[in-house]
PDB file of C-alpha atoms and ligand atoms in Angstrom:
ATOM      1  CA  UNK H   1      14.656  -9.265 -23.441  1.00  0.00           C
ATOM      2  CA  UNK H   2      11.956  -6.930 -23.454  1.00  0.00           C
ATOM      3  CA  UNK H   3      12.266  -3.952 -20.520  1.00  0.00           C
ATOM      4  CA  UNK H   4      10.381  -4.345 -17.734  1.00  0.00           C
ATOM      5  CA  UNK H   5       7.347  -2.271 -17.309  1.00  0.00           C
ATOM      6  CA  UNK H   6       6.527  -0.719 -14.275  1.00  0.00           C
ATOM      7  CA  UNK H   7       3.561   1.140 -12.606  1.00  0.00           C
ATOM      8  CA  UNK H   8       3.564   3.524 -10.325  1.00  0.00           C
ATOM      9  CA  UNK H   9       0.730   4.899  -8.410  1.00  0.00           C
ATOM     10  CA  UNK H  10      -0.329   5.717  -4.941  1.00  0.00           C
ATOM     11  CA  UNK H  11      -3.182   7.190  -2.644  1.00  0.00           C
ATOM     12  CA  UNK H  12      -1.902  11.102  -2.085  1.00  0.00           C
ATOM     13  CA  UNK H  13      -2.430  11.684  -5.642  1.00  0.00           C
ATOM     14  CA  UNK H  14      -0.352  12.135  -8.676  1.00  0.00           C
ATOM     15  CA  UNK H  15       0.419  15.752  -7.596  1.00  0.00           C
ATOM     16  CA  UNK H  16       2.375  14.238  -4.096  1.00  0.00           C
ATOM     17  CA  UNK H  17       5.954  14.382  -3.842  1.00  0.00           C
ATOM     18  CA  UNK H  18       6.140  11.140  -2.792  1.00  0.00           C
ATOM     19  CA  UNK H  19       4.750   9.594  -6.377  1.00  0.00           C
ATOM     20  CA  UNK H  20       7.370  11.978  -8.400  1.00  0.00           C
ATOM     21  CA  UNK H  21      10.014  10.590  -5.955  1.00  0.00           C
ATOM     22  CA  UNK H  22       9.545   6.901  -6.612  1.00  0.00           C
ATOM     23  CA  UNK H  23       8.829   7.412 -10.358  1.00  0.00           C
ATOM     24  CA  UNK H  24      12.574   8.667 -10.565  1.00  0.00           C
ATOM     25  CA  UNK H  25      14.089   6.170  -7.957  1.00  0.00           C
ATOM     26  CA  UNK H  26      12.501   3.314  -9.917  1.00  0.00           C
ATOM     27  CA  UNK H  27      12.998   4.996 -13.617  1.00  0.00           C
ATOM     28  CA  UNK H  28      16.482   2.824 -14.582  1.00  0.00           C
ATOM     29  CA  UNK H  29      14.432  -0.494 -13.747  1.00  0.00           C
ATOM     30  CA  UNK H  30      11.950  -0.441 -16.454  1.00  0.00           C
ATOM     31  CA  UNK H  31       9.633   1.633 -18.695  1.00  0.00           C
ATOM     32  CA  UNK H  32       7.462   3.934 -16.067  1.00  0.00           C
ATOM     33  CA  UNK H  33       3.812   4.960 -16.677  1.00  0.00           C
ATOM     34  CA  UNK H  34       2.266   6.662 -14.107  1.00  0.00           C
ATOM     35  CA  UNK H  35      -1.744   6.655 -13.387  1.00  0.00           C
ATOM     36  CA  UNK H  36      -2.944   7.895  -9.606  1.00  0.00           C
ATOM     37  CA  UNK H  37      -5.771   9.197  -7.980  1.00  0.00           C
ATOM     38  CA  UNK H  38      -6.326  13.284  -9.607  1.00  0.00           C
ATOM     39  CA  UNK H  39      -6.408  14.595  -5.636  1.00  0.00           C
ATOM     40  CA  UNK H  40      -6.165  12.541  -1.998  1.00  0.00           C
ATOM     41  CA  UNK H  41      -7.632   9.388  -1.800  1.00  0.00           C
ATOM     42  CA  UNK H  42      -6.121   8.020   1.417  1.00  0.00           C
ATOM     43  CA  UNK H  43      -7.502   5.366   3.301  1.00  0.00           C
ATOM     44  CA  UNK H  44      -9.416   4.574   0.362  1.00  0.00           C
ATOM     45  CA  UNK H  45      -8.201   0.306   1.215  1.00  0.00           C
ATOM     46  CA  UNK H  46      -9.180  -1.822  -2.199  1.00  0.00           C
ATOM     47  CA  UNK H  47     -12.167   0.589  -3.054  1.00  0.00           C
ATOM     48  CA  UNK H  48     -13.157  -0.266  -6.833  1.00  0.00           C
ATOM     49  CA  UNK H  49     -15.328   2.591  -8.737  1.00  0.00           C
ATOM     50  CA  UNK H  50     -18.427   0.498 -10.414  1.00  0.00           C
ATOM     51  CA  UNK H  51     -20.838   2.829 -10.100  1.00  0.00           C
ATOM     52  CA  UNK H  52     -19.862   5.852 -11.249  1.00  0.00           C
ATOM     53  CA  UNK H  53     -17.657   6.684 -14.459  1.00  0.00           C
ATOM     54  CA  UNK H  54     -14.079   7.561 -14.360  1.00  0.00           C
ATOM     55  CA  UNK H  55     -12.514   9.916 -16.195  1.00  0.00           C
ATOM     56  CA  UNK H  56      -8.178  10.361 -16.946  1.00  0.00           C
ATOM     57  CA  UNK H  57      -6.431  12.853 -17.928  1.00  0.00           C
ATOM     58  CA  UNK H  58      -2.796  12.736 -19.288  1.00  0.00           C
ATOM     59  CA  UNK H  59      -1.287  15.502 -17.598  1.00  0.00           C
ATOM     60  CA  UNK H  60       1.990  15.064 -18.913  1.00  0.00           C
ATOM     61  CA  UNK H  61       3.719  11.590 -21.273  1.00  0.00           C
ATOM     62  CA  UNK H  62       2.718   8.863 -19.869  1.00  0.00           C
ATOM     63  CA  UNK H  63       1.183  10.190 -16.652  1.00  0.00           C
ATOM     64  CA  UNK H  64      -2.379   9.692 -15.774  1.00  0.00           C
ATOM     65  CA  UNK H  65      -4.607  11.422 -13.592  1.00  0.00           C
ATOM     66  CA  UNK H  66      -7.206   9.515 -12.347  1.00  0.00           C
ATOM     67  CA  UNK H  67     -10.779  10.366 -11.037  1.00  0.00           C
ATOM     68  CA  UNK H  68     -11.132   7.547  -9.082  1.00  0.00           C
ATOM     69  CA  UNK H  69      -9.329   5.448  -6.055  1.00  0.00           C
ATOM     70  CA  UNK H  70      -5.956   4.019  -5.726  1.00  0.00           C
ATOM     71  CA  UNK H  71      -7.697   0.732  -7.081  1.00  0.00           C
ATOM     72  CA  UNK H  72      -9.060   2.586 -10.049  1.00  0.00           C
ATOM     73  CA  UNK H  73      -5.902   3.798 -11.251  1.00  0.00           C
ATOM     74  CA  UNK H  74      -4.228   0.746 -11.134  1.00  0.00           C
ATOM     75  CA  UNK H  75      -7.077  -0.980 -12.964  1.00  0.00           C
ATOM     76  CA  UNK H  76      -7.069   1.452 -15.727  1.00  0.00           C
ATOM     77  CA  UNK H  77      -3.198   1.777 -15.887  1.00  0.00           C
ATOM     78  CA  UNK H  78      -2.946  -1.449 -16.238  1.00  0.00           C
ATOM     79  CA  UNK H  79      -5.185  -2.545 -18.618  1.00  0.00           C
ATOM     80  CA  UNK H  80      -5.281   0.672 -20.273  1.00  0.00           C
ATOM     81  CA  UNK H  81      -2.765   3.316 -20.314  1.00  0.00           C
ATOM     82  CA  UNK H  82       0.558   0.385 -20.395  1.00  0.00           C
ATOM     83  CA  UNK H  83       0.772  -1.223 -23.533  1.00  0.00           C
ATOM     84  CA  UNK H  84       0.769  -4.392 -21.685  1.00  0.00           C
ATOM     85  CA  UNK H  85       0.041  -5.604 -18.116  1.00  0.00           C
ATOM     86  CA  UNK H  86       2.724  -4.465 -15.954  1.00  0.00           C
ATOM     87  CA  UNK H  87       5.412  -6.616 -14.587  1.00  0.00           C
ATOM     88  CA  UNK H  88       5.978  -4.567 -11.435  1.00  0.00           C
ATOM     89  CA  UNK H  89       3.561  -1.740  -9.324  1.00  0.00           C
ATOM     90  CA  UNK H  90       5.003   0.235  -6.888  1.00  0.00           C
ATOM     91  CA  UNK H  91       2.935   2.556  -5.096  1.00  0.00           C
ATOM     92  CA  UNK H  92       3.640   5.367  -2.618  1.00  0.00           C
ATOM     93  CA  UNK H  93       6.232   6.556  -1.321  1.00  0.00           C
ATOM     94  CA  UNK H  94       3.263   7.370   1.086  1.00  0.00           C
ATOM     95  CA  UNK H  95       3.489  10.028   2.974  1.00  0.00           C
ATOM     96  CA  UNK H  96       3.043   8.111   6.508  1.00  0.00           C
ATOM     97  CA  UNK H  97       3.226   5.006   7.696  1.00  0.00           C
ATOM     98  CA  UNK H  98       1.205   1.990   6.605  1.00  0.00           C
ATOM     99  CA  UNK H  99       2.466  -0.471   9.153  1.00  0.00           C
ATOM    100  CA  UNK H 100       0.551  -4.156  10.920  1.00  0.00           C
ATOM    101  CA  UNK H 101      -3.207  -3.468  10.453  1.00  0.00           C
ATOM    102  CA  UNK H 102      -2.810  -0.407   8.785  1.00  0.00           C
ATOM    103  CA  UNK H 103      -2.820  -2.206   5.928  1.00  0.00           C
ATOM    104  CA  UNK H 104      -6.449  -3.052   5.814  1.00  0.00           C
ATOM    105  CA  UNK H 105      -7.355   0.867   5.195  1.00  0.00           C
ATOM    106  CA  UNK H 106      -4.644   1.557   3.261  1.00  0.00           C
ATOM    107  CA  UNK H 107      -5.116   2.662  -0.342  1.00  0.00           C
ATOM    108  CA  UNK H 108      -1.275   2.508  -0.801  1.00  0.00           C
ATOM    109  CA  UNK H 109      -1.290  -1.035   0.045  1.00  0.00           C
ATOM    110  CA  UNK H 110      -4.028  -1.150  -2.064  1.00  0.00           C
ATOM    111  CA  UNK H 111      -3.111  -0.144  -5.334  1.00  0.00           C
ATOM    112  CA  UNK H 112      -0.156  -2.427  -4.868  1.00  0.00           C
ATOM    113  CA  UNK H 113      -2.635  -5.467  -3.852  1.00  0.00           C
ATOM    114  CA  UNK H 114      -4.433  -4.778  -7.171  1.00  0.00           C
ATOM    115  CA  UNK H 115      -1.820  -4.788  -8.860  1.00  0.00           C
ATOM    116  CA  UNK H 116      -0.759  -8.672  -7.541  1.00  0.00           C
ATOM    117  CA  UNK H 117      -4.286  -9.316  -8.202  1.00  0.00           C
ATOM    118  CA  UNK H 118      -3.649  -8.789 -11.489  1.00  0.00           C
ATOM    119  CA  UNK H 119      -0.415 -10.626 -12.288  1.00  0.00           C
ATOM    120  CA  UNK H 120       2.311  -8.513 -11.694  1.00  0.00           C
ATOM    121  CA  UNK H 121       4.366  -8.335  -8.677  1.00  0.00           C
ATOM    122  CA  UNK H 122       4.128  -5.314  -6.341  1.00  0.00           C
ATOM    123  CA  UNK H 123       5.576  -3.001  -3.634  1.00  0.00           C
ATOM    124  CA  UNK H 124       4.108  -0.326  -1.354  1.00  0.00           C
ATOM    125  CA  UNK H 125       6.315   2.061  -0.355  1.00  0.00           C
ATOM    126  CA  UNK H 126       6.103   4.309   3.116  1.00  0.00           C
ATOM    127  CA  UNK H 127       7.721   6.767   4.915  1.00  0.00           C
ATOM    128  CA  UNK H 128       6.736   8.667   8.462  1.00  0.00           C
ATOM    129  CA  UNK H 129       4.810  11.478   8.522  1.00  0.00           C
ATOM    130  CA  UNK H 130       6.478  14.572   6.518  1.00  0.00           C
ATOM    131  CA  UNK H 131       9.842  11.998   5.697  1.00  0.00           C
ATOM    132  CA  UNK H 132      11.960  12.735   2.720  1.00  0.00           C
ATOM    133  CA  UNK H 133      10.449  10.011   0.530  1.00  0.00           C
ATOM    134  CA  UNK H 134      14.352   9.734  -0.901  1.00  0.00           C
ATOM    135  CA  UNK H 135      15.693   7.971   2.172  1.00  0.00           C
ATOM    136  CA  UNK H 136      14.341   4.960   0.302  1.00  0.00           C
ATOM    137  CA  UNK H 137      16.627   5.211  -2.405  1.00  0.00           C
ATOM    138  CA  UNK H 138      18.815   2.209  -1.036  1.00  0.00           C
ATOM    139  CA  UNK H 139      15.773   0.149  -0.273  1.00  0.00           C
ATOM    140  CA  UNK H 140      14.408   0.573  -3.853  1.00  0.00           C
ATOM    141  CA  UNK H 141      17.649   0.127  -5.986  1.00  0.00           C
ATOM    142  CA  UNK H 142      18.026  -3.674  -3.577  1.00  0.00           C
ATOM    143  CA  UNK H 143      14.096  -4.508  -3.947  1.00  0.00           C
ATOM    144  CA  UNK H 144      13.135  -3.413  -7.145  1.00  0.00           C
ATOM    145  CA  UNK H 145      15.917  -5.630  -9.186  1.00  0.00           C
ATOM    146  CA  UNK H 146      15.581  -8.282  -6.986  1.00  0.00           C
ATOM    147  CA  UNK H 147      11.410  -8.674  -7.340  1.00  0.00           C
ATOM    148  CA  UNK H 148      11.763  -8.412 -11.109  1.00  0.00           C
ATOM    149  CA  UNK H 149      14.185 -11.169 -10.922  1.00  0.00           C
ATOM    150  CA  UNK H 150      11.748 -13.106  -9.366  1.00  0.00           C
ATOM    151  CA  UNK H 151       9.217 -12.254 -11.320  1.00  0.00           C
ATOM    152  CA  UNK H 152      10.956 -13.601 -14.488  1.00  0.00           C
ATOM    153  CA  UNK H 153      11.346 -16.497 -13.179  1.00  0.00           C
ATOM    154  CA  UNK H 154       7.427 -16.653 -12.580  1.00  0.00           C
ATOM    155  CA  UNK H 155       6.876 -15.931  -8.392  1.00  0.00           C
ATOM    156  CA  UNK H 156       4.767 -13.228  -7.303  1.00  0.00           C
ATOM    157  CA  UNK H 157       5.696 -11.296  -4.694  1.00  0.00           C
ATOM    158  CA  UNK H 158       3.835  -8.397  -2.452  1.00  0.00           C
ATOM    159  CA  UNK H 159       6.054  -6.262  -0.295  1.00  0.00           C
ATOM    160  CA  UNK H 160       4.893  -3.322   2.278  1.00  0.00           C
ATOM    161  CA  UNK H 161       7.887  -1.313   2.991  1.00  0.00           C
ATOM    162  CA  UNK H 162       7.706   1.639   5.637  1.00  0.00           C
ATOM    163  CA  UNK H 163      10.943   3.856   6.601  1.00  0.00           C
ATOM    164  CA  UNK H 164      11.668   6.048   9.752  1.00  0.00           C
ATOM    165  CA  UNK H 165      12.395   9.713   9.520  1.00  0.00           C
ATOM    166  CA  UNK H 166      15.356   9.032  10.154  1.00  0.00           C
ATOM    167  CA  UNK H 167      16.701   5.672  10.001  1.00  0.00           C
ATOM    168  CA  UNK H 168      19.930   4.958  12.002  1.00  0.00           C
ATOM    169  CA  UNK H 169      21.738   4.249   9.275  1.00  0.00           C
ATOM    170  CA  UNK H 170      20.050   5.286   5.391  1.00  0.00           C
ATOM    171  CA  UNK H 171      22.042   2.494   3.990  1.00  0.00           C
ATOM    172  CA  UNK H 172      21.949  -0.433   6.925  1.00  0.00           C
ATOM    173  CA  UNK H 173      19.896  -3.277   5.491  1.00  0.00           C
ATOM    174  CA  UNK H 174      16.126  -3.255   5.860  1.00  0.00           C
ATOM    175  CA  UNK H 175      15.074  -5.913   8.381  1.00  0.00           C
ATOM    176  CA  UNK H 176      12.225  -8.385   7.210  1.00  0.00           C
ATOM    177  CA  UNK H 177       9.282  -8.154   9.694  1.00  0.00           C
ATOM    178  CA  UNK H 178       5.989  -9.595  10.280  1.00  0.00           C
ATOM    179  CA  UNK H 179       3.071  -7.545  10.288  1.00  0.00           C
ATOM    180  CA  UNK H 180       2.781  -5.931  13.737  1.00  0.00           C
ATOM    181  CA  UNK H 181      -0.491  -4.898  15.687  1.00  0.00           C
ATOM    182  CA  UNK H 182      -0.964  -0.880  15.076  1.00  0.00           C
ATOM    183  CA  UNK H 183      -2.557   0.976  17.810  1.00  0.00           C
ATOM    184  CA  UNK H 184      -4.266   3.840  18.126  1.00  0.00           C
ATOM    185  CA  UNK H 185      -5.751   6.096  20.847  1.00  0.00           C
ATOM    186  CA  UNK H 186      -8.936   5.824  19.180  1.00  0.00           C
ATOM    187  CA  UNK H 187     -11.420   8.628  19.199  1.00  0.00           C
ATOM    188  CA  UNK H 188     -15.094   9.109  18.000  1.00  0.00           C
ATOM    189  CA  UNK H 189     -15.953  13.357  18.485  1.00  0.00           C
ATOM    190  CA  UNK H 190     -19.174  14.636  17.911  1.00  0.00           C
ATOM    191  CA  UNK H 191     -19.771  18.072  17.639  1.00  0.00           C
ATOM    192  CA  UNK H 192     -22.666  20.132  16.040  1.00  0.00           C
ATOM    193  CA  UNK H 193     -23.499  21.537  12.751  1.00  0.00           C
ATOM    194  CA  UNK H 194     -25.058  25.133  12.423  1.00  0.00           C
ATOM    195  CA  UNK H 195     -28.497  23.602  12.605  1.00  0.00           C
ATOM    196  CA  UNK H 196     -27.649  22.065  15.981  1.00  0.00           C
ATOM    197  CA  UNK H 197     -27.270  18.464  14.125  1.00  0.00           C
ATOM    198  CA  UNK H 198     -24.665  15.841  15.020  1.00  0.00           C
ATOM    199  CA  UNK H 199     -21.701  15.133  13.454  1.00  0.00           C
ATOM    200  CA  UNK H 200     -18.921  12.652  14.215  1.00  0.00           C
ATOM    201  CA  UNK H 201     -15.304  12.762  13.822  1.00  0.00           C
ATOM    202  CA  UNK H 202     -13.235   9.305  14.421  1.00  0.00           C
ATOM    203  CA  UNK H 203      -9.603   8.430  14.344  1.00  0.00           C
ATOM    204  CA  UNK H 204      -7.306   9.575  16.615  1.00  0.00           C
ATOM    205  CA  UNK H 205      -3.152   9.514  16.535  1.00  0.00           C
ATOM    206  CA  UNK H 206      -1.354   6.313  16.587  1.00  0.00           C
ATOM    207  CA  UNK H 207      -0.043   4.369  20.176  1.00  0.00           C
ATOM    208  CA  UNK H 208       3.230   2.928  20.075  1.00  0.00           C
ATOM    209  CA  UNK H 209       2.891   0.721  23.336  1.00  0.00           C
ATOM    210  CA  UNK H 210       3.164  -3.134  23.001  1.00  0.00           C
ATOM    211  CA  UNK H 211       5.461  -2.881  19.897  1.00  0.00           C
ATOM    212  CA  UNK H 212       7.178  -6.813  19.665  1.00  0.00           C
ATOM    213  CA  UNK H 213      10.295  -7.120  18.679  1.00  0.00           C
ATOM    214  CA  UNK H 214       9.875  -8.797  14.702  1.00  0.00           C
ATOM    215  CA  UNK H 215       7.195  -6.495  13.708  1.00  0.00           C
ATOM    216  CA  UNK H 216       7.158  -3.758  11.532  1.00  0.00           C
ATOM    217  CA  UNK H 217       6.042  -1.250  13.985  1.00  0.00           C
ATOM    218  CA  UNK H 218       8.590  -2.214  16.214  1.00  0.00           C
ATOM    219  CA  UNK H 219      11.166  -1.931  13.387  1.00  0.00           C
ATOM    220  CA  UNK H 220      10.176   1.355  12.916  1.00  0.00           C
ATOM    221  CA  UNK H 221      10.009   2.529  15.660  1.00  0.00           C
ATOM    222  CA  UNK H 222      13.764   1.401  16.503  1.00  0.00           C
ATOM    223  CA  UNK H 223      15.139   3.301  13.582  1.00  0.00           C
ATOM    224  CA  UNK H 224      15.197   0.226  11.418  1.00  0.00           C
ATOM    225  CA  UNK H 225      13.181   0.649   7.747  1.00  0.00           C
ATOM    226  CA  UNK H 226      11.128  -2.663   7.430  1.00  0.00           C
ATOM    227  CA  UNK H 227       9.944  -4.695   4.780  1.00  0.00           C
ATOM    228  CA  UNK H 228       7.002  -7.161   4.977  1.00  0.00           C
ATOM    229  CA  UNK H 229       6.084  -9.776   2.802  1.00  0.00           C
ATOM    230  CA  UNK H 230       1.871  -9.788   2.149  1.00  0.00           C
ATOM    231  CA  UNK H 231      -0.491 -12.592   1.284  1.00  0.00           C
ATOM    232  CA  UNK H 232      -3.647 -12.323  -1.062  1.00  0.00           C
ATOM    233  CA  UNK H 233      -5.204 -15.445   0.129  1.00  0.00           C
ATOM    234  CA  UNK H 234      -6.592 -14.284   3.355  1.00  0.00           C
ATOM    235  CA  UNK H 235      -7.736 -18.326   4.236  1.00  0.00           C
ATOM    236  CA  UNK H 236      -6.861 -19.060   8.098  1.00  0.00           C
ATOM    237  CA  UNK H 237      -5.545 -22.779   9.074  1.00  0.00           C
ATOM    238  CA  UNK H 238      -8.430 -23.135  10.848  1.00  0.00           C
ATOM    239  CA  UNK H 239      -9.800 -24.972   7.840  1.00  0.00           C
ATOM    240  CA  UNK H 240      -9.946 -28.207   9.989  1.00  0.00           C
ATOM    241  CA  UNK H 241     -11.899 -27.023  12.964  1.00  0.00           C
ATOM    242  CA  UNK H 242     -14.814 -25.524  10.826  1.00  0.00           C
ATOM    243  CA  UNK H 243     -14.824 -28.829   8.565  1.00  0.00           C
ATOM    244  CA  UNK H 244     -15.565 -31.000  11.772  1.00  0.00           C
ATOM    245  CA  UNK H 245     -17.539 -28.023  13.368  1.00  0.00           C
ATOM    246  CA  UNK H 246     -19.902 -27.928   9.850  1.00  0.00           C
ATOM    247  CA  UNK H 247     -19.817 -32.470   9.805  1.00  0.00           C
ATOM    248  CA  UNK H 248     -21.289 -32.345  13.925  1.00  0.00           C
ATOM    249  CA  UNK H 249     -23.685 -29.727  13.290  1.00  0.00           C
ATOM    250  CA  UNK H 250     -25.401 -31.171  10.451  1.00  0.00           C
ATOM    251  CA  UNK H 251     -24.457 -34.818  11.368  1.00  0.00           C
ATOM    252  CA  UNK H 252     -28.202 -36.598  10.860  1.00  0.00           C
TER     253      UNK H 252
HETATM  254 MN1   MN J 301      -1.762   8.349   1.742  1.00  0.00          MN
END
């Protein structure tokens, strides 16, 4: 059986120590090609590049550097730089969390998405702020295997995974988690430019009040690493209720 292939990318850029980490941690799983973002693209969500040209650069076998998003450099790796689509993507490790609704502006999360969206099976990978992207090592040599697995026999899987600085115990098992609500003390700053212009800073540091017990950002912040299965198909079950609300509306 042919090896797997796997692609790695992520949203600091290929130069992060995060990307080198998981490249290694997921190198006896498959054939690795690498193609990120050529500098920091965080936050970049599923950003796609159609408007401008894109340019790679193979900075060393089999590792691309990117001119574009997260999104971009899945896209090309996948369709360009592996010599065939890739059965697994695993982005990160992410230096930071992406946890609950992070995961909307998350170019981590992104690059993994794409690479669902394109067929193969996928895992973001994140660690707090300044973490020792290694502390993963357990998580990756359990999940890795076992989504490839899975893959051969023909499911699709998406998996966000975030780890604590320091996790009680490095080898405990992960704990499976639903996406939990991230808060933020949320800022918007304006200051003034030299010509006495506005300008606007926003974002401000993250909240953890109202954590529930069974989300991620509860895990987390308990000491537990968490893993949380993703959907692409973003449809609510509300299907019903706008189906009756459309046959009232434009009942003659
Ligand atoms: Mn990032």
């Amino acid at each position: 059986m042919a090896r797997p292939i796997i692609l790695v990318s992520n949203d600091d850029g290929i130069y992060a120590p995060g990307i080198e980490a998981l490249a290694e941690m997921v190198a006896e799983f498959g054939d690795v090609y690498v193609s990120a973002p050529a500098g920091e693209r965080s936050a970049q969500s599923h950003a796609i590049t159609l408007h401008a040209h894109l340019r790679a650069q193979e900075i060393k076998p089999r590792w691309h550097a990117v001119t574009g998003t997260p999104v971009d450099s899945v896209y090309l790796g996948a369709l360009h730089a592996c010599p065939r689509l890739p059965d697994l993507v695993v982005s990160g490790v992410n230096n930071g969390f992406n946890l609950g609704t992070d995961v909307y502006y998350s170019g981590t999360v992104g690059a993994a998405r794409e690479g669902r969206l394109r067929g193969a099976s996928a895992i973001a990978f994140s660690v707090d702020y300044h973490a020792d992207p290694r502390i993963l090592e357990p998580t990756v040599r359990a999940l890795v295997p076992a989504v490839l697995e899975r893959h051969r026999d023909g499911e699709r899987h998406l998996l966000n995974v975030n780890a604590p600085t320091a996790p009680n115990n490095p080898t405990a098992p992960p704990q499976v988690c639903r996406l939990g609500r991230r808060r933020y003390r949320d800022r918007v700053e304006k200051r003034h430019d030299l010509m006495g212009r506005p300008y606007f800073w926003i974002g401000g540091p993250a909240d953890q009040q109202g954590d529930v017990l069974g989300e991620d950002t509860y895990a987390v912040h308990h000491g537990h690493i968490s893993v949380t299965p993703l959907t692409i198909d973003d449809t609510a079950d509300s299907l019903k209720t706008w189906s009756d609300e459309i046959d009232r509306r434009f009942d003659p």
